[in-house]
Amino acid sequence: GHRVQIFSGNGRFLRAFGSLGAADGQLGNPLGVCVDSDDNIYVADHGNERIQVFNSEGTFLRRFGTRNNAGQPLSPIRVCVRHNGNLLVTTSNNHFIQEFGADDTLVNAFPNGRALSLPLPSGVCVDGADNIFVSVERGIQQFRSNGTFVRVFGSHGGGPAQLDSPQGVCVSTD
């Protein structure tokens, strides 16, 4: 359904919030979720073309990002909070990552839509050094914390080190 469910570390259901709709606190096809250091919950509310923020109990706090920096609907897919508290957002209607600051305003977009683009970005995460990893149509792209491209790894296919439209990405401490 159109809700967020919260479970304990041992898998016990704790609570759920959200329902289908477009009002504050309602969700339309939520696709990504993450939590910041204050336990606020960020939801990529794809169907309503916005980010919604809730407290740890599921109470609506605010929403933002109805348009991207090109004036298009945001259409968020995945979200990730960086170590500095900024929010990274992948979207379905452009080929770059948007970064929103603590005041919910757009502070950066990369790889800036010029020479390099992200083919169908979906998942996004950061490692301990704040490097950014993005799953794209045929692999994973890595960026420095300032958005500078580092490398791409993985290729299209079903064999070892090959990927076919990965939808998420995470990094370990290894």
C-alpha positions as YAML, in Angstrom:
chain: A
units: angstrom
residues:
- id: 1
  name: GLY
  ca: [0.00, 0.00, 0.00]
- id: 2
  name: HIS
  ca: [0.82, 3.66, 0.06]
- id: 3
  name: ARG
  ca: [2.42, 3.71, 3.49]
- id: 4
  name: VAL
  ca: [5.65, 3.35, 5.40]
- id: 5
  name: GLN
  ca: [5.99, 0.50, 7.88]
- id: 6
  name: ILE
  ca: [8.49, 0.47, 10.73]
- id: 7
  name: PHE
  ca: [9.92, -2.71, 12.24]
- id: 8
  name: SER
  ca: [12.28, -3.32, 15.13]
- id: 9
  name: GLY
  ca: [15.76, -4.73, 14.58]
- id: 10
  name: ASN
  ca: [14.43, -8.22, 15.29]
- id: 11
  name: GLY
  ca: [11.57, -7.90, 12.79]
- id: 12
  name: ARG
  ca: [8.70, -6.99, 15.11]
- id: 13
  name: PHE
  ca: [6.16, -4.63, 13.52]
- id: 14
  name: LEU
  ca: [6.08, -1.31, 15.39]
- id: 15
  name: ARG
  ca: [3.88, 1.06, 13.39]
- id: 16
  name: ALA
  ca: [2.80, 2.29, 9.98]
- id: 17
  name: PHE
  ca: [1.89, 5.70, 8.64]
- id: 18
  name: GLY
  ca: [0.62, 7.21, 5.43]
- id: 19
  name: SER
  ca: [-2.34, 6.47, 3.19]
- id: 20
  name: LEU
  ca: [-3.16, 6.95, -0.49]
- id: 21
  name: GLY
  ca: [-3.64, 10.60, -1.40]
- id: 22
  name: ALA
  ca: [-1.99, 13.92, -2.18]
- id: 23
  name: ALA
  ca: [-2.56, 15.84, 1.08]
- id: 24
  name: ASP
  ca: [0.31, 16.42, 3.50]
- id: 25
  name: GLY
  ca: [1.20, 13.10, 5.09]
- id: 26
  name: GLN
  ca: [-0.52, 11.08, 2.38]
- id: 27
  name: LEU
  ca: [1.53, 9.15, -0.16]
- id: 28
  name: GLY
  ca: [1.26, 8.24, -3.82]
- id: 29
  name: ASN
  ca: [3.58, 5.37, -4.71]
- id: 30
  name: PRO
  ca: [6.40, 5.91, -2.21]
- id: 31
  name: LEU
  ca: [9.56, 4.40, -3.69]
- id: 32
  name: GLY
  ca: [12.45, 5.31, -1.38]
- id: 33
  name: VAL
  ca: [12.95, 5.99, 2.29]
- id: 34
  name: CYS
  ca: [15.87, 6.95, 4.53]
- id: 35
  name: VAL
  ca: [16.46, 8.28, 8.04]
- id: 36
  name: ASP
  ca: [18.66, 11.18, 9.18]
- id: 37
  name: SER
  ca: [20.72, 11.48, 12.36]
- id: 38
  name: ASP
  ca: [17.71, 12.98, 14.18]
- id: 39
  name: ASP
  ca: [15.55, 9.97, 13.21]
- id: 40
  name: ASN
  ca: [13.48, 12.02, 10.77]
- id: 41
  name: ILE
  ca: [12.15, 9.86, 7.95]
- id: 42
  name: TYR
  ca: [12.47, 11.09, 4.34]
- id: 43
  name: VAL
  ca: [10.10, 9.52, 1.81]
- id: 44
  name: ALA
  ca: [10.45, 9.72, -1.98]
- id: 45
  name: ASP
  ca: [6.76, 10.30, -2.72]
- id: 46
  name: HIS
  ca: [7.05, 9.49, -6.42]
- id: 47
  name: GLY
  ca: [3.36, 9.68, -7.34]
- id: 48
  name: ASN
  ca: [2.97, 13.11, -5.76]
- id: 49
  name: GLU
  ca: [6.32, 14.35, -7.15]
- id: 50
  name: ARG
  ca: [7.77, 15.48, -3.82]
- id: 51
  name: ILE
  ca: [9.80, 14.55, -0.77]
- id: 52
  name: GLN
  ca: [7.92, 14.26, 2.51]
- id: 53
  name: VAL
  ca: [9.55, 14.35, 5.93]
- id: 54
  name: PHE
  ca: [8.10, 12.67, 9.02]
- id: 55
  name: ASN
  ca: [9.34, 12.32, 12.58]
- id: 56
  name: SER
  ca: [10.22, 8.89, 13.97]
- id: 57
  name: GLU
  ca: [6.62, 8.36, 15.08]
- id: 58
  name: GLY
  ca: [5.28, 9.05, 11.57]
- id: 59
  name: THR
  ca: [3.97, 12.57, 12.17]
- id: 60
  name: PHE
  ca: [4.16, 14.73, 9.05]
- id: 61
  name: LEU
  ca: [6.73, 17.55, 9.37]
- id: 62
  name: ARG
  ca: [7.09, 19.11, 5.91]
- id: 63
  name: ARG
  ca: [7.32, 18.52, 2.16]
- id: 64
  name: PHE
  ca: [9.51, 19.98, -0.56]
- id: 65
  name: GLY
  ca: [10.90, 19.55, -4.03]
- id: 66
  name: THR
  ca: [7.88, 19.64, -6.29]
- id: 67
  name: ARG
  ca: [10.09, 20.86, -9.19]
- id: 68
  name: ASN
  ca: [13.67, 20.04, -10.15]
- id: 69
  name: ASN
  ca: [16.25, 22.58, -11.28]
- id: 70
  name: ALA
  ca: [14.99, 22.32, -14.89]
- id: 71
  name: GLY
  ca: [11.43, 23.15, -13.80]
- id: 72
  name: GLN
  ca: [10.22, 19.56, -14.29]
- id: 73
  name: PRO
  ca: [8.27, 17.64, -11.65]
- id: 74
  name: LEU
  ca: [10.70, 16.08, -9.18]
- id: 75
  name: SER
  ca: [9.40, 12.46, -9.50]
- id: 76
  name: PRO
  ca: [11.78, 11.09, -6.82]
- id: 77
  name: ILE
  ca: [12.78, 7.43, -6.82]
- id: 78
  name: ARG
  ca: [15.35, 7.00, -4.02]
- id: 79
  name: VAL
  ca: [16.72, 9.20, -1.24]
- id: 80
  name: CYS
  ca: [19.87, 9.12, 0.90]
- id: 81
  name: VAL
  ca: [21.01, 11.43, 3.70]
- id: 82
  name: ARG
  ca: [24.67, 12.42, 3.45]
- id: 83
  name: HIS
  ca: [27.02, 12.78, 6.45]
- id: 84
  name: ASN
  ca: [26.56, 16.58, 6.31]
- id: 85
  name: GLY
  ca: [22.77, 16.18, 6.58]
- id: 86
  name: ASN
  ca: [22.03, 17.04, 2.95]
- id: 87
  name: LEU
  ca: [19.61, 14.83, 1.05]
- id: 88
  name: LEU
  ca: [20.51, 13.14, -2.25]
- id: 89
  name: VAL
  ca: [17.59, 12.36, -4.58]
- id: 90
  name: THR
  ca: [17.43, 10.27, -7.75]
- id: 91
  name: THR
  ca: [14.55, 11.07, -10.07]
- id: 92
  name: SER
  ca: [12.84, 9.34, -12.98]
- id: 93
  name: ASN
  ca: [12.65, 12.31, -15.33]
- id: 94
  name: ASN
  ca: [16.25, 13.49, -15.64]
- id: 95
  name: HIS
  ca: [19.74, 12.07, -15.68]
- id: 96
  name: PHE
  ca: [21.41, 13.54, -12.62]
- id: 97
  name: ILE
  ca: [21.33, 13.56, -8.84]
- id: 98
  name: GLN
  ca: [19.85, 16.46, -6.92]
- id: 99
  name: GLU
  ca: [21.15, 17.47, -3.51]
- id: 100
  name: PHE
  ca: [18.97, 19.41, -1.09]
- id: 101
  name: GLY
  ca: [20.35, 21.31, 1.90]
- id: 102
  name: ALA
  ca: [19.11, 21.44, 5.48]
- id: 103
  name: ASP
  ca: [16.62, 24.16, 4.50]
- id: 104
  name: ASP
  ca: [15.20, 21.88, 1.73]
- id: 105
  name: THR
  ca: [16.56, 24.05, -1.10]
- id: 106
  name: LEU
  ca: [18.47, 22.65, -4.04]
- id: 107
  name: VAL
  ca: [22.21, 23.13, -3.42]
- id: 108
  name: ASN
  ca: [23.75, 20.91, -6.09]
- id: 109
  name: ALA
  ca: [22.96, 18.76, -9.09]
- id: 110
  name: PHE
  ca: [25.46, 16.46, -10.71]
- id: 111
  name: PRO
  ca: [26.97, 15.34, -12.94]
- id: 112
  name: ASN
  ca: [25.47, 18.65, -14.15]
- id: 113
  name: GLY
  ca: [23.69, 17.32, -17.23]
- id: 114
  name: ARG
  ca: [26.50, 18.15, -19.66]
- id: 115
  name: ALA
  ca: [29.19, 15.74, -20.85]
- id: 116
  name: LEU
  ca: [28.28, 12.92, -18.49]
- id: 117
  name: SER
  ca: [24.81, 11.86, -17.53]
- id: 118
  name: LEU
  ca: [23.30, 9.14, -15.41]
- id: 119
  name: PRO
  ca: [21.27, 6.74, -17.57]
- id: 120
  name: LEU
  ca: [18.13, 6.01, -15.56]
- id: 121
  name: PRO
  ca: [19.48, 6.60, -12.04]
- id: 122
  name: SER
  ca: [17.68, 4.78, -9.27]
- id: 123
  name: GLY
  ca: [19.50, 3.80, -6.07]
- id: 124
  name: VAL
  ca: [21.85, 6.14, -4.23]
- id: 125
  name: CYS
  ca: [24.05, 5.76, -1.13]
- id: 126
  name: VAL
  ca: [27.20, 7.14, 0.47]
- id: 127
  name: ASP
  ca: [30.17, 5.37, 2.06]
- id: 128
  name: GLY
  ca: [32.10, 6.32, 5.20]
- id: 129
  name: ALA
  ca: [34.21, 8.82, 3.25]
- id: 130
  name: ASP
  ca: [31.04, 10.44, 1.79]
- id: 131
  name: ASN
  ca: [31.70, 9.08, -1.72]
- id: 132
  name: ILE
  ca: [28.42, 8.79, -3.61]
- id: 133
  name: PHE
  ca: [27.33, 5.63, -5.43]
- id: 134
  name: VAL
  ca: [24.44, 5.59, -7.89]
- id: 135
  name: SER
  ca: [22.86, 2.57, -9.55]
- id: 136
  name: VAL
  ca: [22.17, 3.31, -13.20]
- id: 137
  name: GLU
  ca: [20.69, 1.36, -16.08]
- id: 138
  name: ARG
  ca: [23.80, -0.75, -16.73]
- id: 139
  name: GLY
  ca: [26.09, -0.41, -13.73]
- id: 140
  name: ILE
  ca: [27.14, 1.63, -10.71]
- id: 141
  name: GLN
  ca: [28.69, 5.10, -10.94]
- id: 142
  name: GLN
  ca: [30.85, 6.55, -8.19]
- id: 143
  name: PHE
  ca: [31.32, 10.26, -7.42]
- id: 144
  name: ARG
  ca: [33.41, 12.18, -4.92]
- id: 145
  name: SER
  ca: [31.56, 14.10, -2.23]
- id: 146
  name: ASN
  ca: [31.64, 17.25, -4.43]
- id: 147
  name: GLY
  ca: [29.91, 15.42, -7.29]
- id: 148
  name: THR
  ca: [33.03, 14.82, -9.41]
- id: 149
  name: PHE
  ca: [32.82, 11.58, -11.39]
- id: 150
  name: VAL
  ca: [35.28, 8.87, -10.27]
- id: 151
  name: ARG
  ca: [34.41, 5.68, -12.12]
- id: 152
  name: VAL
  ca: [31.79, 3.27, -13.34]
- id: 153
  name: PHE
  ca: [31.80, -0.41, -12.54]
- id: 154
  name: GLY
  ca: [29.71, -3.33, -13.64]
- id: 155
  name: SER
  ca: [28.50, -3.88, -17.18]
- id: 156
  name: HIS
  ca: [25.22, -4.94, -18.73]
- id: 157
  name: GLY
  ca: [24.38, -8.63, -18.52]
- id: 158
  name: GLY
  ca: [23.72, -11.53, -16.21]
- id: 159
  name: GLY
  ca: [27.23, -12.83, -15.57]
- id: 160
  name: PRO
  ca: [29.79, -12.07, -12.87]
- id: 161
  name: ALA
  ca: [30.23, -8.29, -12.34]
- id: 162
  name: GLN
  ca: [27.33, -7.67, -14.74]
- id: 163
  name: LEU
  ca: [24.09, -5.89, -13.87]
- id: 164
  name: ASP
  ca: [20.71, -5.53, -15.55]
- id: 165
  name: SER
  ca: [18.89, -2.38, -14.44]
- id: 166
  name: PRO
  ca: [19.93, -2.38, -10.77]
- id: 167
  name: GLN
  ca: [17.38, -0.57, -8.62]
- id: 168
  name: GLY
  ca: [19.44, -0.03, -5.49]
- id: 169
  name: VAL
  ca: [22.94, 0.16, -4.14]
- id: 170
  name: CYS
  ca: [24.61, 0.02, -0.73]
- id: 171
  name: VAL
  ca: [28.20, -0.14, 0.49]
- id: 172
  name: SER
  ca: [29.79, -2.06, 3.31]
- id: 173
  name: THR
  ca: [32.63, -1.04, 5.58]
- id: 174
  name: ASP
  ca: [35.02, -3.49, 3.81]
...
